[in-house]
Amino acid sequence: MASITIKNMPDSIYKKLKNRAKSNNRSINGEVVNLLKKELEMDFDSQKIMEQAKLTRSWAIGPMITDKEINEFKNAGRE
């Protein structure tokens, strides 16, 4: 297995990592490996996310309202 060295880690991050490792009954190394594994296994596809956002927007009922229109409606309601 490969090994890495982490340099210039801020003390605050190290303390959080150490506390997290302790609460999960892991060594610091084990906690780092677990965190990296979880992060790298996530399915992050920006194109897929953008397509989903466009699809979600298409489900919106009615036209999109601009900030200008919202402010006009608010001001009209205050009169």
C-alpha positions as a Markdown table, in Angstrom:
| # | Residue | x | y | z |
|---|---|---|---|---|
| 1 | Met | 0.0 | 0.0 | 0.0 |
| 2 | Ala | 1.1 | 3.5 | -0.7 |
| 3 | Ser | 2.0 | 6.1 | 2.0 |
| 4 | Ile | 1.6 | 9.8 | 2.1 |
| 5 | Thr | 2.9 | 12.6 | 4.3 |
| 6 | Ile | 0.7 | 15.6 | 5.0 |
| 7 | Lys | 2.7 | 18.8 | 5.5 |
| 8 | Asn | 1.7 | 22.2 | 6.9 |
| 9 | Met | -1.6 | 21.0 | 8.4 |
| 10 | Pro | -3.1 | 23.7 | 10.6 |
| 11 | Asp | -3.2 | 22.8 | 14.3 |
| 12 | Ser | -7.0 | 23.4 | 14.3 |
| 13 | Ile | -7.5 | 20.8 | 11.6 |
| 14 | Tyr | -5.3 | 18.4 | 13.3 |
| 15 | Lys | -7.2 | 18.8 | 16.6 |
| 16 | Lys | -10.5 | 18.2 | 14.8 |
| 17 | Leu | -9.1 | 15.1 | 13.1 |
| 18 | Lys | -7.7 | 13.8 | 16.3 |
| 19 | Asn | -11.0 | 14.2 | 18.1 |
| 20 | Arg | -12.9 | 12.7 | 15.3 |
| 21 | Ala | -10.6 | 9.7 | 15.2 |
| 22 | Lys | -10.9 | 9.2 | 18.9 |
| 23 | Ser | -14.7 | 9.4 | 18.8 |
| 24 | Asn | -14.7 | 6.8 | 15.9 |
| 25 | Asn | -12.3 | 4.5 | 17.7 |
| 26 | Arg | -9.7 | 4.9 | 15.0 |
| 27 | Ser | -6.1 | 5.9 | 14.7 |
| 28 | Ile | -5.5 | 9.3 | 13.1 |
| 29 | Asn | -4.2 | 7.5 | 10.0 |
| 30 | Gly | -7.3 | 5.3 | 9.9 |
| 31 | Glu | -9.6 | 8.3 | 10.2 |
| 32 | Val | -7.7 | 10.0 | 7.3 |
| 33 | Val | -8.0 | 6.9 | 5.1 |
| 34 | Asn | -11.8 | 6.6 | 6.0 |
| 35 | Leu | -12.4 | 10.3 | 5.2 |
| 36 | Leu | -10.6 | 10.2 | 1.9 |
| 37 | Lys | -12.3 | 6.9 | 0.9 |
| 38 | Lys | -15.8 | 8.4 | 1.6 |
| 39 | Glu | -15.0 | 11.6 | -0.3 |
| 40 | Leu | -13.5 | 9.9 | -3.3 |
| 41 | Glu | -16.3 | 7.4 | -3.6 |
| 42 | Met | -18.9 | 10.1 | -3.9 |
| 43 | Asp | -20.4 | 10.3 | -7.3 |
| 44 | Phe | -19.8 | 13.9 | -8.2 |
| 45 | Asp | -20.7 | 14.6 | -11.8 |
| 46 | Ser | -21.1 | 18.4 | -12.4 |
| 47 | Gln | -22.8 | 17.8 | -15.8 |
| 48 | Lys | -25.3 | 15.5 | -14.2 |
| 49 | Ile | -26.0 | 18.0 | -11.5 |
| 50 | Met | -26.6 | 20.8 | -14.0 |
| 51 | Glu | -29.0 | 18.6 | -16.0 |
| 52 | Gln | -30.9 | 17.8 | -12.8 |
| 53 | Ala | -31.1 | 21.5 | -12.0 |
| 54 | Lys | -32.4 | 22.3 | -15.5 |
| 55 | Leu | -35.0 | 19.6 | -15.2 |
| 56 | Thr | -36.1 | 20.8 | -11.7 |
| 57 | Arg | -36.4 | 24.4 | -13.1 |
| 58 | Ser | -38.6 | 23.1 | -15.9 |
| 59 | Trp | -41.1 | 21.7 | -13.4 |
| 60 | Ala | -41.7 | 25.2 | -12.0 |
| 61 | Ile | -45.2 | 26.4 | -12.6 |
| 62 | Gly | -45.4 | 29.7 | -14.4 |
| 63 | Pro | -42.8 | 32.1 | -15.6 |
| 64 | Met | -39.7 | 32.9 | -13.6 |
| 65 | Ile | -40.0 | 36.1 | -11.6 |
| 66 | Thr | -37.1 | 38.6 | -11.6 |
| 67 | Asp | -35.7 | 40.4 | -8.6 |
| 68 | Lys | -37.1 | 43.6 | -10.1 |
| 69 | Glu | -40.6 | 42.2 | -10.3 |
| 70 | Ile | -40.4 | 40.9 | -6.8 |
| 71 | Asn | -39.5 | 44.4 | -5.5 |
| 72 | Glu | -42.2 | 46.0 | -7.6 |
| 73 | Phe | -44.8 | 43.5 | -6.1 |
| 74 | Lys | -43.5 | 44.2 | -2.5 |
| 75 | Asn | -43.7 | 48.0 | -3.1 |
| 76 | Ala | -47.2 | 47.8 | -4.6 |
| 77 | Gly | -48.4 | 45.7 | -1.6 |
| 78 | Arg | -47.1 | 48.4 | 0.8 |
| 79 | Glu | -49.1 | 51.2 | -0.8 |
